[in-house]
mmCIF file of C-alpha atoms and ligand atoms in Angstrom:
data_model
loop_
_atom_site.group_PDB
_atom_site.id
_atom_site.type_symbol
_atom_site.label_atom_id
_atom_site.label_comp_id
_atom_site.label_asym_id
_atom_site.label_seq_id
_atom_site.Cartn_x
_atom_site.Cartn_y
_atom_site.Cartn_z
ATOM 1 C CA MET A 1 -34.207 -0.294 16.899
ATOM 2 C CA LYS A 2 -35.492 2.079 14.200
ATOM 3 C CA ASN A 3 -33.942 3.134 10.914
ATOM 4 C CA ARG A 4 -34.075 6.857 10.215
ATOM 5 C CA GLN A 5 -33.871 7.859 6.563
ATOM 6 C CA PHE A 6 -33.861 11.090 4.602
ATOM 7 C CA LEU A 7 -35.950 10.908 1.435
ATOM 8 C CA LEU A 8 -35.831 13.284 -1.507
ATOM 9 C CA ASN A 9 -38.777 15.636 -1.094
ATOM 10 C CA ALA A 10 -38.175 18.353 -3.720
ATOM 11 C CA ARG A 11 -35.747 19.256 -6.485
ATOM 12 C CA PRO A 12 -33.587 22.111 -5.202
ATOM 13 C CA GLU A 13 -33.923 25.609 -6.581
ATOM 14 C CA GLY A 14 -30.786 27.630 -5.972
ATOM 15 C CA LEU A 15 -29.093 26.599 -2.732
ATOM 16 C CA VAL A 16 -30.373 23.328 -1.207
ATOM 17 C CA LYS A 17 -32.994 23.779 1.564
ATOM 18 C CA THR A 18 -33.746 21.504 4.525
ATOM 19 C CA SER A 19 -37.308 21.131 3.156
ATOM 20 C CA ASP A 20 -35.864 19.434 0.034
ATOM 21 C CA PHE A 21 -35.611 16.344 2.288
ATOM 22 C CA ARG A 22 -38.127 14.434 4.417
ATOM 23 C CA LEU A 23 -37.071 12.517 7.548
ATOM 24 C CA VAL A 24 -38.893 9.203 8.072
ATOM 25 C CA GLU A 25 -38.496 6.308 10.457
ATOM 26 C CA GLY A 26 -38.851 2.649 9.493
ATOM 27 C CA ALA A 27 -37.695 -0.828 10.396
ATOM 28 C CA VAL A 28 -34.023 -1.835 10.322
ATOM 29 C CA PRO A 29 -33.536 -4.153 7.306
ATOM 30 C CA GLU A 30 -32.791 -7.854 7.827
ATOM 31 C CA ALA A 31 -29.866 -9.599 6.167
ATOM 32 C CA GLN A 32 -30.916 -11.884 3.301
ATOM 33 C CA ASP A 33 -28.796 -14.680 1.844
ATOM 34 C CA GLY A 34 -25.430 -13.302 0.675
ATOM 35 C CA THR A 35 -26.049 -9.803 2.067
ATOM 36 C CA VAL A 36 -25.083 -7.809 5.162
ATOM 37 C CA VAL A 37 -26.653 -5.020 7.232
ATOM 38 C CA VAL A 38 -24.372 -2.048 7.843
ATOM 39 C CA ARG A 39 -24.774 0.514 10.625
ATOM 40 C CA VAL A 40 -23.625 3.721 8.933
ATOM 41 C CA ASP A 41 -21.533 5.829 11.307
ATOM 42 C CA TYR A 42 -20.130 8.499 8.946
ATOM 43 C CA PHE A 43 -21.790 10.155 5.970
ATOM 44 C CA SER A 44 -19.880 11.905 3.204
ATOM 45 C CA LEU A 45 -21.149 15.302 2.050
ATOM 46 C CA ASP A 46 -20.335 16.032 -1.588
ATOM 47 C CA PRO A 47 -21.036 19.068 -3.783
ATOM 48 C CA ALA A 48 -22.175 16.653 -6.522
ATOM 49 C CA MET A 49 -25.220 15.792 -4.370
ATOM 50 C CA ARG A 50 -26.842 18.991 -5.595
ATOM 51 C CA GLY A 51 -26.748 17.627 -9.164
ATOM 52 C CA TRP A 52 -27.888 14.140 -8.076
ATOM 53 C CA MET A 53 -31.014 15.689 -6.504
ATOM 54 C CA GLU A 54 -31.832 17.202 -9.882
ATOM 55 C CA ASN A 55 -30.846 14.148 -11.950
ATOM 56 C CA ARG A 56 -28.245 16.284 -13.703
ATOM 57 C CA ALA A 57 -25.507 13.621 -13.562
ATOM 58 C CA ASP A 58 -25.534 10.784 -16.085
ATOM 59 C CA TYR A 59 -23.041 8.617 -14.155
ATOM 60 C CA VAL A 60 -25.513 7.696 -11.369
ATOM 61 C CA ALA A 61 -29.068 6.304 -11.496
ATOM 62 C CA PRO A 62 -31.843 8.934 -11.312
ATOM 63 C CA LEU A 63 -33.444 9.819 -7.963
ATOM 64 C CA ALA A 64 -37.255 9.966 -7.708
ATOM 65 C CA PHE A 65 -39.275 11.748 -5.010
ATOM 66 C CA GLY A 66 -39.485 9.469 -1.969
ATOM 67 C CA ASP A 67 -36.164 7.703 -2.725
ATOM 68 C CA VAL A 68 -33.546 7.557 0.018
ATOM 69 C CA MET A 69 -31.112 10.415 -0.694
ATOM 70 C CA ARG A 70 -28.006 9.096 -2.429
ATOM 71 C CA GLY A 71 -24.693 9.343 -0.570
ATOM 72 C CA GLY A 72 -21.554 7.502 0.493
ATOM 73 C CA GLY A 73 -20.810 6.415 4.020
ATOM 74 C CA ALA A 74 -18.746 4.191 6.282
ATOM 75 C CA GLY A 75 -19.707 1.965 9.171
ATOM 76 C CA GLU A 76 -19.752 -1.520 10.601
ATOM 77 C CA VAL A 77 -21.407 -4.780 9.596
ATOM 78 C CA ILE A 78 -23.972 -5.580 12.331
ATOM 79 C CA ALA A 79 -25.707 -8.576 10.727
ATOM 80 C CA SER A 80 -24.247 -10.897 8.130
ATOM 81 C CA ARG A 81 -25.450 -13.695 5.848
ATOM 82 C CA SER A 82 -22.167 -13.562 3.922
ATOM 83 C CA ALA A 83 -19.042 -15.546 4.741
ATOM 84 C CA GLN A 84 -16.978 -12.761 3.127
ATOM 85 C CA LEU A 85 -17.960 -10.043 5.611
ATOM 86 C CA PRO A 86 -18.367 -11.149 9.216
ATOM 87 C CA ILE A 87 -20.065 -8.988 11.863
ATOM 88 C CA GLY A 88 -17.740 -6.200 12.990
ATOM 89 C CA THR A 89 -16.093 -5.629 9.569
ATOM 90 C CA ARG A 90 -15.663 -1.911 8.793
ATOM 91 C CA VAL A 91 -16.826 -1.014 5.335
ATOM 92 C CA ALA A 92 -17.520 1.919 3.026
ATOM 93 C CA GLY A 93 -20.158 2.094 0.309
ATOM 94 C CA GLN A 94 -23.072 3.964 -1.235
ATOM 95 C CA PHE A 95 -25.517 3.464 1.640
ATOM 96 C CA GLY A 96 -27.627 6.589 1.122
ATOM 97 C CA TRP A 97 -28.874 8.857 3.898
ATOM 98 C CA GLN A 98 -30.039 6.147 6.301
ATOM 99 C CA GLU A 99 -28.728 4.783 9.565
ATOM 100 C CA TYR A 100 -28.870 1.110 8.555
ATOM 101 C CA ALA A 101 -28.433 -0.236 5.049
ATOM 102 C CA LEU A 102 -28.753 -3.632 3.407
ATOM 103 C CA ALA A 103 -25.718 -4.189 1.171
ATOM 104 C CA GLN A 104 -24.059 -6.731 -1.084
ATOM 105 C CA PRO A 105 -20.421 -7.484 -0.234
ATOM 106 C CA GLU A 106 -19.220 -6.897 -3.813
ATOM 107 C CA HIS A 107 -20.391 -3.271 -3.590
ATOM 108 C CA LEU A 108 -18.428 -2.540 -0.410
ATOM 109 C CA ALA A 109 -14.828 -1.579 0.302
ATOM 110 C CA VAL A 110 -13.293 -3.152 3.416
ATOM 111 C CA LEU A 111 -11.540 -0.457 5.478
ATOM 112 C CA PRO A 112 -8.276 -0.698 7.421
ATOM 113 C CA ALA A 113 -9.103 -1.662 11.032
ATOM 114 C CA ASP A 114 -6.385 0.554 12.545
ATOM 115 C CA LEU A 115 -7.374 3.892 10.963
ATOM 116 C CA PRO A 116 -10.257 6.121 12.048
ATOM 117 C CA LEU A 117 -13.371 5.754 9.871
ATOM 118 C CA ALA A 118 -13.258 9.504 9.187
ATOM 119 C CA THR A 119 -9.769 9.113 7.646
ATOM 120 C CA SER A 120 -11.058 6.348 5.389
ATOM 121 C CA MET A 121 -13.786 8.736 4.247
ATOM 122 C CA SER A 122 -11.500 11.665 3.475
ATOM 123 C CA VAL A 123 -7.903 11.163 2.378
ATOM 124 C CA LEU A 124 -8.467 7.453 1.629
ATOM 125 C CA GLY A 125 -12.028 7.968 0.392
ATOM 126 C CA ILE A 126 -13.526 9.188 -2.860
ATOM 127 C CA THR A 127 -12.144 12.721 -2.568
ATOM 128 C CA GLY A 128 -8.597 11.450 -1.905
ATOM 129 C CA LEU A 129 -8.916 9.165 -4.934
ATOM 130 C CA THR A 130 -10.251 12.062 -7.008
ATOM 131 C CA ALA A 131 -7.178 14.091 -6.099
ATOM 132 C CA TRP A 132 -4.861 11.164 -6.845
ATOM 133 C CA PHE A 133 -6.208 10.230 -10.293
ATOM 134 C CA GLY A 134 -7.010 13.799 -11.321
ATOM 135 C CA LEU A 135 -3.543 15.033 -10.511
ATOM 136 C CA HIS A 136 -1.481 12.042 -11.636
ATOM 137 C CA ASP A 137 -3.437 10.734 -14.648
ATOM 138 C CA ILE A 138 -4.640 14.017 -16.077
ATOM 139 C CA GLY A 139 -2.341 16.643 -14.552
ATOM 140 C CA GLN A 140 0.827 14.556 -15.021
ATOM 141 C CA PRO A 141 2.998 16.577 -12.617
ATOM 142 C CA LYS A 142 6.722 16.983 -13.221
ATOM 143 C CA PRO A 143 9.278 18.295 -10.715
ATOM 144 C CA GLY A 144 9.547 22.071 -10.935
ATOM 145 C CA ASN A 145 6.027 22.545 -12.379
ATOM 146 C CA THR A 146 3.877 25.354 -11.016
ATOM 147 C CA VAL A 147 0.509 23.965 -9.899
ATOM 148 C CA LEU A 148 -2.511 26.121 -9.085
ATOM 149 C CA VAL A 149 -5.364 24.485 -7.130
ATOM 150 C CA SER A 150 -8.784 26.067 -6.506
ATOM 151 C CA GLY A 151 -11.061 24.890 -3.700
ATOM 152 C CA ALA A 152 -7.683 24.207 -2.127
ATOM 153 C CA ALA A 153 -8.775 23.911 1.517
ATOM 154 C CA GLY A 154 -11.521 21.417 0.681
ATOM 155 C CA ALA A 155 -11.376 17.629 0.734
ATOM 156 C CA THR A 156 -10.153 17.150 -2.839
ATOM 157 C CA GLY A 157 -8.103 20.326 -3.260
ATOM 158 C CA SER A 158 -6.136 19.934 -0.021
ATOM 159 C CA ILE A 159 -4.982 16.454 -1.068
ATOM 160 C CA ALA A 160 -4.366 17.377 -4.728
ATOM 161 C CA GLY A 161 -2.115 20.266 -3.663
ATOM 162 C CA GLN A 162 -0.100 18.124 -1.266
ATOM 163 C CA LEU A 163 0.295 15.369 -3.868
ATOM 164 C CA ALA A 164 1.653 17.978 -6.271
ATOM 165 C CA ARG A 165 4.123 19.131 -3.600
ATOM 166 C CA ILE A 166 5.194 15.511 -3.018
ATOM 167 C CA ALA A 167 5.736 15.233 -6.804
ATOM 168 C CA GLY A 168 8.214 18.127 -6.568
ATOM 169 C CA CYS A 169 5.977 20.937 -7.814
ATOM 170 C CA ARG A 170 5.547 24.496 -6.601
ATOM 171 C CA VAL A 171 1.972 24.753 -5.352
ATOM 172 C CA VAL A 172 -0.326 27.757 -5.050
ATOM 173 C CA GLY A 173 -3.772 27.289 -3.515
ATOM 174 C CA ILE A 174 -6.924 29.418 -3.790
ATOM 175 C CA ALA A 175 -9.407 29.286 -0.915
ATOM 176 C CA GLY A 176 -11.947 31.456 0.906
ATOM 177 C CA GLY A 177 -10.725 33.138 4.071
ATOM 178 C CA ALA A 178 -7.495 33.849 5.950
ATOM 179 C CA ARG A 179 -7.784 30.820 8.224
ATOM 180 C CA LYS A 180 -7.983 28.418 5.283
ATOM 181 C CA CYS A 181 -5.046 30.120 3.522
ATOM 182 C CA GLU A 182 -2.875 29.975 6.641
ATOM 183 C CA TRP A 183 -3.652 26.279 7.026
ATOM 184 C CA LEU A 184 -2.575 25.623 3.425
ATOM 185 C CA VAL A 185 0.773 27.360 3.794
ATOM 186 C CA HIS A 186 1.710 26.684 7.418
ATOM 187 C CA GLU A 187 0.362 23.167 7.874
ATOM 188 C CA LEU A 188 0.064 21.566 4.431
ATOM 189 C CA GLY A 189 3.228 23.028 2.914
ATOM 190 C CA PHE A 190 1.674 24.931 -0.003
ATOM 191 C CA ASP A 191 4.131 27.546 -1.298
ATOM 192 C CA ALA A 192 1.496 30.288 -1.313
ATOM 193 C CA ALA A 193 -2.240 30.801 -0.989
ATOM 194 C CA ILE A 194 -4.717 33.323 -2.381
ATOM 195 C CA ASP A 195 -7.802 34.322 -0.407
ATOM 196 C CA TYR A 196 -10.313 34.788 -3.238
ATOM 197 C CA LYS A 197 -12.776 36.479 -0.911
ATOM 198 C CA ALA A 198 -10.327 39.221 0.150
ATOM 199 C CA GLN A 199 -7.671 39.473 -2.571
ATOM 200 C CA ASP A 200 -7.683 40.260 -6.277
ATOM 201 C CA VAL A 201 -7.197 36.785 -7.767
ATOM 202 C CA LYS A 202 -6.033 38.056 -11.167
ATOM 203 C CA THR A 203 -3.247 40.164 -9.641
ATOM 204 C CA GLU A 204 -2.208 37.448 -7.200
ATOM 205 C CA VAL A 205 -2.079 34.684 -9.813
ATOM 206 C CA ARG A 206 0.158 36.846 -12.021
ATOM 207 C CA ARG A 207 2.378 37.699 -9.056
ATOM 208 C CA LEU A 208 2.652 34.151 -7.710
ATOM 209 C CA CYS A 209 2.895 32.338 -11.058
ATOM 210 C CA PRO A 210 5.085 34.730 -13.103
ATOM 211 C CA ALA A 211 6.272 32.015 -15.513
ATOM 212 C CA GLY A 212 2.718 30.691 -15.945
ATOM 213 C CA ILE A 213 0.707 27.739 -14.598
ATOM 214 C CA ASP A 214 1.768 24.253 -15.713
ATOM 215 C CA ILE A 215 -1.178 22.491 -14.053
ATOM 216 C CA TYR A 216 -4.450 24.071 -13.000
ATOM 217 C CA PHE A 217 -6.516 21.692 -10.815
ATOM 218 C CA ASP A 218 -9.991 23.216 -10.962
ATOM 219 C CA ASN A 219 -12.662 22.564 -8.349
ATOM 220 C CA VAL A 220 -14.688 25.743 -8.822
ATOM 221 C CA GLY A 221 -14.989 26.874 -12.478
ATOM 222 C CA GLY A 222 -16.370 30.359 -13.174
ATOM 223 C CA GLU A 223 -14.191 33.432 -13.040
ATOM 224 C CA ILE A 224 -11.271 31.671 -11.324
ATOM 225 C CA LEU A 225 -11.074 29.160 -14.197
ATOM 226 C CA ASP A 226 -11.003 32.076 -16.632
ATOM 227 C CA ILE A 227 -8.137 33.719 -14.747
ATOM 228 C CA ALA A 228 -6.175 30.450 -14.745
ATOM 229 C CA LEU A 229 -6.747 30.010 -18.507
ATOM 230 C CA ALA A 230 -5.297 33.477 -19.121
ATOM 231 C CA ASN A 231 -2.114 32.538 -17.223
ATOM 232 C CA LEU A 232 -1.160 29.141 -18.638
ATOM 233 C CA ALA A 233 2.434 28.113 -19.331
ATOM 234 C CA MET A 234 3.361 26.339 -22.568
ATOM 235 C CA ASN A 235 1.894 22.767 -22.726
ATOM 236 C CA ALA A 236 -0.154 23.333 -19.571
ATOM 237 C CA ARG A 237 -2.714 20.797 -18.336
ATOM 238 C CA VAL A 238 -6.082 22.038 -17.016
ATOM 239 C CA VAL A 239 -7.739 19.356 -14.875
ATOM 240 C CA ILE A 240 -11.499 19.929 -14.709
ATOM 241 C CA CYS A 241 -12.421 18.183 -11.481
ATOM 242 C CA GLY A 242 -15.400 20.304 -10.390
ATOM 243 C CA GLY A 243 -17.170 23.604 -10.851
ATOM 244 C CA ILE A 244 -18.879 24.359 -7.545
ATOM 245 C CA SER A 245 -19.365 28.053 -8.383
ATOM 246 C CA ARG A 246 -22.024 27.001 -10.926
ATOM 247 C CA TYR A 247 -23.856 24.228 -9.026
ATOM 248 C CA ASN A 248 -26.476 26.503 -7.425
ATOM 249 C CA GLU A 249 -26.903 28.867 -10.370
ATOM 250 C CA THR A 250 -30.358 28.957 -11.899
ATOM 251 C CA GLY A 251 -29.841 31.388 -14.818
ATOM 252 C CA GLU A 252 -27.624 31.104 -17.878
ATOM 253 C CA LEU A 253 -24.043 30.183 -17.055
ATOM 254 C CA PRO A 254 -21.087 32.160 -18.414
ATOM 255 C CA GLY A 255 -18.559 30.182 -20.444
ATOM 256 C CA PRO A 256 -14.801 30.591 -19.999
ATOM 257 C CA LYS A 257 -13.914 33.454 -22.328
ATOM 258 C CA ASN A 258 -10.170 32.761 -22.219
ATOM 259 C CA TYR A 259 -10.385 29.187 -23.565
ATOM 260 C CA PHE A 260 -8.531 30.177 -26.752
ATOM 261 C CA ASN A 261 -5.317 30.520 -24.750
ATOM 262 C CA LEU A 262 -5.287 26.692 -24.881
ATOM 263 C CA VAL A 263 -4.319 27.147 -28.547
ATOM 264 C CA PHE A 264 -1.587 29.745 -27.973
ATOM 265 C CA ARG A 265 -0.134 27.726 -25.095
ATOM 266 C CA ARG A 266 -0.562 24.325 -26.816
ATOM 267 C CA ALA A 267 -2.393 23.323 -23.650
ATOM 268 C CA ARG A 268 -4.920 20.615 -22.767
ATOM 269 C CA MET A 269 -8.117 20.862 -20.713
ATOM 270 C CA GLU A 270 -9.711 17.575 -19.620
ATOM 271 C CA GLY A 271 -12.569 16.597 -17.346
ATOM 272 C CA PHE A 272 -12.965 13.269 -15.548
ATOM 273 C CA ILE A 273 -15.305 11.313 -13.285
ATOM 274 C CA VAL A 274 -13.484 9.472 -10.529
ATOM 275 C CA LEU A 275 -15.922 6.521 -10.661
ATOM 276 C CA ASP A 276 -14.428 5.612 -14.054
ATOM 277 C CA TYR A 277 -11.244 4.756 -12.137
ATOM 278 C CA ALA A 278 -13.049 2.172 -9.940
ATOM 279 C CA PRO A 279 -10.964 -0.721 -11.353
ATOM 280 C CA ARG A 280 -7.857 1.166 -10.111
ATOM 281 C CA PHE A 281 -9.195 2.312 -6.704
ATOM 282 C CA ALA A 282 -7.118 -0.289 -4.816
ATOM 283 C CA GLU A 283 -3.966 1.054 -6.491
ATOM 284 C CA GLY A 284 -4.895 4.678 -5.630
ATOM 285 C CA ARG A 285 -5.852 3.803 -2.039
ATOM 286 C CA SER A 286 -2.600 1.974 -1.360
ATOM 287 C CA ALA A 287 -0.536 4.866 -2.777
ATOM 288 C CA LEU A 288 -2.447 7.381 -0.625
ATOM 289 C CA GLU A 289 -2.191 5.129 2.425
ATOM 290 C CA ALA A 290 1.589 4.853 1.946
ATOM 291 C CA GLU A 291 1.927 8.676 1.856
ATOM 292 C CA LEU A 292 -0.335 8.988 4.888
ATOM 293 C CA ARG A 293 1.532 6.380 6.954
ATOM 294 C CA ALA A 294 4.866 7.965 5.979
ATOM 295 C CA GLY A 295 3.606 11.262 7.448
ATOM 296 C CA ARG A 296 3.817 13.139 4.145
ATOM 297 C CA LEU A 297 0.088 13.763 3.742
ATOM 298 C CA ARG A 298 -1.999 15.759 6.188
ATOM 299 C CA HIS A 299 -5.761 15.888 6.221
ATOM 300 C CA ALA A 300 -8.657 17.502 8.044
ATOM 301 C CA GLU A 301 -12.254 16.535 8.569
ATOM 302 C CA THR A 302 -15.079 18.831 9.619
ATOM 303 C CA VAL A 303 -17.494 16.581 11.470
ATOM 304 C CA ILE A 304 -21.073 17.605 12.206
ATOM 305 C CA GLU A 305 -22.645 15.507 14.943
ATOM 306 C CA GLY A 306 -26.098 14.000 14.442
ATOM 307 C CA PHE A 307 -27.793 12.116 11.609
ATOM 308 C CA GLU A 308 -30.668 14.614 11.607
ATOM 309 C CA ARG A 309 -28.241 17.383 10.608
ATOM 310 C CA LEU A 310 -27.390 15.892 7.181
ATOM 311 C CA PRO A 311 -29.349 18.517 5.171
ATOM 312 C CA GLU A 312 -27.804 21.321 7.232
ATOM 313 C CA ALA A 313 -24.318 19.869 6.612
ATOM 314 C CA LEU A 314 -24.864 19.853 2.834
ATOM 315 C CA ILE A 315 -25.866 23.525 2.965
ATOM 316 C CA ALA A 316 -22.804 24.308 5.115
ATOM 317 C CA LEU A 317 -20.551 22.670 2.489
ATOM 318 C CA PHE A 318 -21.797 25.145 -0.126
ATOM 319 C CA ARG A 319 -21.179 27.974 2.335
ATOM 320 C CA GLY A 320 -17.559 26.878 2.712
ATOM 321 C CA GLU A 321 -17.893 26.049 6.407
ATOM 322 C CA ASN A 322 -15.679 22.976 6.028
ATOM 323 C CA LEU A 323 -11.930 22.652 6.348
ATOM 324 C CA GLY A 324 -10.999 19.448 4.511
ATOM 325 C CA LYS A 325 -13.688 16.791 4.232
ATOM 326 C CA MET A 326 -17.251 17.525 5.372
ATOM 327 C CA LEU A 327 -18.734 14.559 7.268
ATOM 328 C CA VAL A 328 -21.745 13.858 9.425
ATOM 329 C CA HIS A 329 -21.297 11.488 12.346
ATOM 330 C CA ARG A 330 -24.398 9.509 13.266
ATOM 331 C CA GLN A 331 -24.897 9.786 16.973
ATOM 332 C CA PRO A 332 -26.884 6.948 18.484
ATOM 333 C CA ALA A 333 -30.550 8.064 18.683
HETATM 334 N N1 NAP B 1 -14.777 14.775 -11.059
HETATM 335 C C1 NAP B 1 -15.035 13.972 -10.038
HETATM 336 O O1 NAP B 1 -15.142 12.754 -10.161
HETATM 337 C C2 NAP B 1 -15.195 14.594 -8.675
HETATM 338 C C3 NAP B 1 -15.187 13.804 -7.510
HETATM 339 C C4 NAP B 1 -15.296 14.428 -6.276
HETATM 340 C C5 NAP B 1 -15.432 15.817 -6.217
HETATM 341 N N2 NAP B 1 -15.469 16.533 -7.380
HETATM 342 C C6 NAP B 1 -15.603 17.989 -7.371
HETATM 343 O O2 NAP B 1 -14.510 18.520 -6.688
HETATM 344 C C7 NAP B 1 -14.886 19.737 -6.060
HETATM 345 C C8 NAP B 1 -14.531 19.690 -4.586
HETATM 346 O O3 NAP B 1 -15.334 18.684 -3.957
HETATM 347 P P1 NAP B 1 -15.085 18.297 -2.426
HETATM 348 O O4 NAP B 1 -15.969 17.151 -2.134
HETATM 349 O O5 NAP B 1 -13.627 18.175 -2.188
HETATM 350 O O6 NAP B 1 -15.681 19.564 -1.675
HETATM 351 P P2 NAP B 1 -14.871 20.587 -0.763
HETATM 352 O O7 NAP B 1 -13.858 21.263 -1.624
HETATM 353 O O8 NAP B 1 -14.413 19.884 0.460
HETATM 354 O O9 NAP B 1 -16.001 21.603 -0.334
HETATM 355 C C9 NAP B 1 -16.521 22.541 -1.199
HETATM 356 C C10 NAP B 1 -15.751 23.873 -1.072
HETATM 357 O O10 NAP B 1 -16.054 24.654 -2.208
HETATM 358 C C11 NAP B 1 -15.839 26.012 -1.898
HETATM 359 N N3 NAP B 1 -16.884 26.825 -2.548
HETATM 360 C C12 NAP B 1 -18.210 26.827 -2.320
HETATM 361 N N4 NAP B 1 -18.833 27.681 -3.147
HETATM 362 C C13 NAP B 1 -17.857 28.237 -3.917
HETATM 363 C C14 NAP B 1 -17.858 29.214 -4.969
HETATM 364 N N5 NAP B 1 -18.986 29.769 -5.397
HETATM 365 N N6 NAP B 1 -16.671 29.537 -5.520
HETATM 366 C C15 NAP B 1 -15.518 28.988 -5.106
HETATM 367 N N7 NAP B 1 -15.459 28.065 -4.113
HETATM 368 C C16 NAP B 1 -16.618 27.687 -3.546
HETATM 369 C C17 NAP B 1 -15.889 26.149 -0.371
HETATM 370 O O11 NAP B 1 -14.590 26.530 0.074
HETATM 371 P P3 NAP B 1 -14.144 28.092 0.185
HETATM 372 O O12 NAP B 1 -14.360 28.457 1.619
HETATM 373 O O13 NAP B 1 -12.716 28.051 -0.227
HETATM 374 O O14 NAP B 1 -15.042 28.860 -0.745
HETATM 375 C C18 NAP B 1 -16.202 24.736 0.112
HETATM 376 O O15 NAP B 1 -15.527 24.420 1.282
HETATM 377 C C19 NAP B 1 -16.374 19.931 -6.315
HETATM 378 O O16 NAP B 1 -16.557 20.782 -7.413
HETATM 379 C C20 NAP B 1 -16.820 18.514 -6.649
HETATM 380 O O17 NAP B 1 -17.984 18.501 -7.425
HETATM 381 C C21 NAP B 1 -15.350 15.952 -8.593
#
């Protein structure tokens, strides 16, 4: 048995390239006292990976050339020297881009045995938790609020929008393409959707949110953030979750020119990092699981088959080729 790994080979310039990674093959690690070996079956693809490759994020340890690429995953314990986690336990953790990982039990989350691993990585994973804490703690939804969500057909946005609907809000999503917009309205129960690639977002936001936006859940930043800022209702909350439109930019980045509307609308704009909520993850997961099991929360995963396609999957995420959560499934070599 061999362990394939992707190592960081270059800092990305513009969009990530496959040559930014190097595929190597080594020995499968052996479990030491108190540790376990996990076979990683699903890998999470996250826009933040672009920043991790450049050491732009201060909430994770820096990555050096030759390090295993950072990333979350889910799989099964295949060797154990820990009484806590017997062989066969399904777990999630930060395993990196490798097929087998040595891990300490205290760094792992034990997953429900009766749900697919892919579900645990999407709606019950980091992006589901991001939606939960971002919307509830920072957005503070109230029945009757108008909520605008960008990146709405992605892993975080699709859950944030549905949670807002469950909280009694009117929800408008922004996503790229007719298929994604139809999915939001016809399958997830969004009240309306704007195709930012085909429609004029400014006109549509004004038309669909005539009394203003009470909560803007932002995954993209850039011009869409500016349009949302210009259309806030009194005491609005702007949740800065992500800004994917800027992640691959190399030149100077434009600031939001409409920020001063926060003053006129007595509004609040707040960013957050979901990892800060780690002490409350169990609470968030059980709330999401309850909604899921009650049939109120739908989710999608876009699964790319084959460990060797991890770099390609990260590029596809930036091209918007995912509906819901982007995952790679490790096929046995
Ligand atoms: N604050 C936190 O702790 C935290 C945690 C997790 C994620 N996030 C952030 O949340 C956001 C969503 O992450 P995710 O994992 O759920 O990814 P995702 O939304 O599932 O996938 C990314 C989506 O972004 C859209 N996109 C790509 N380039 C774009 C551009 N230039 N302008 C507008 N949209 C663009 C694409 O959809 P379209 O086809 O619609 O363009 C793509 O499907 C990211 O910004 C991420 O960094 C933050």
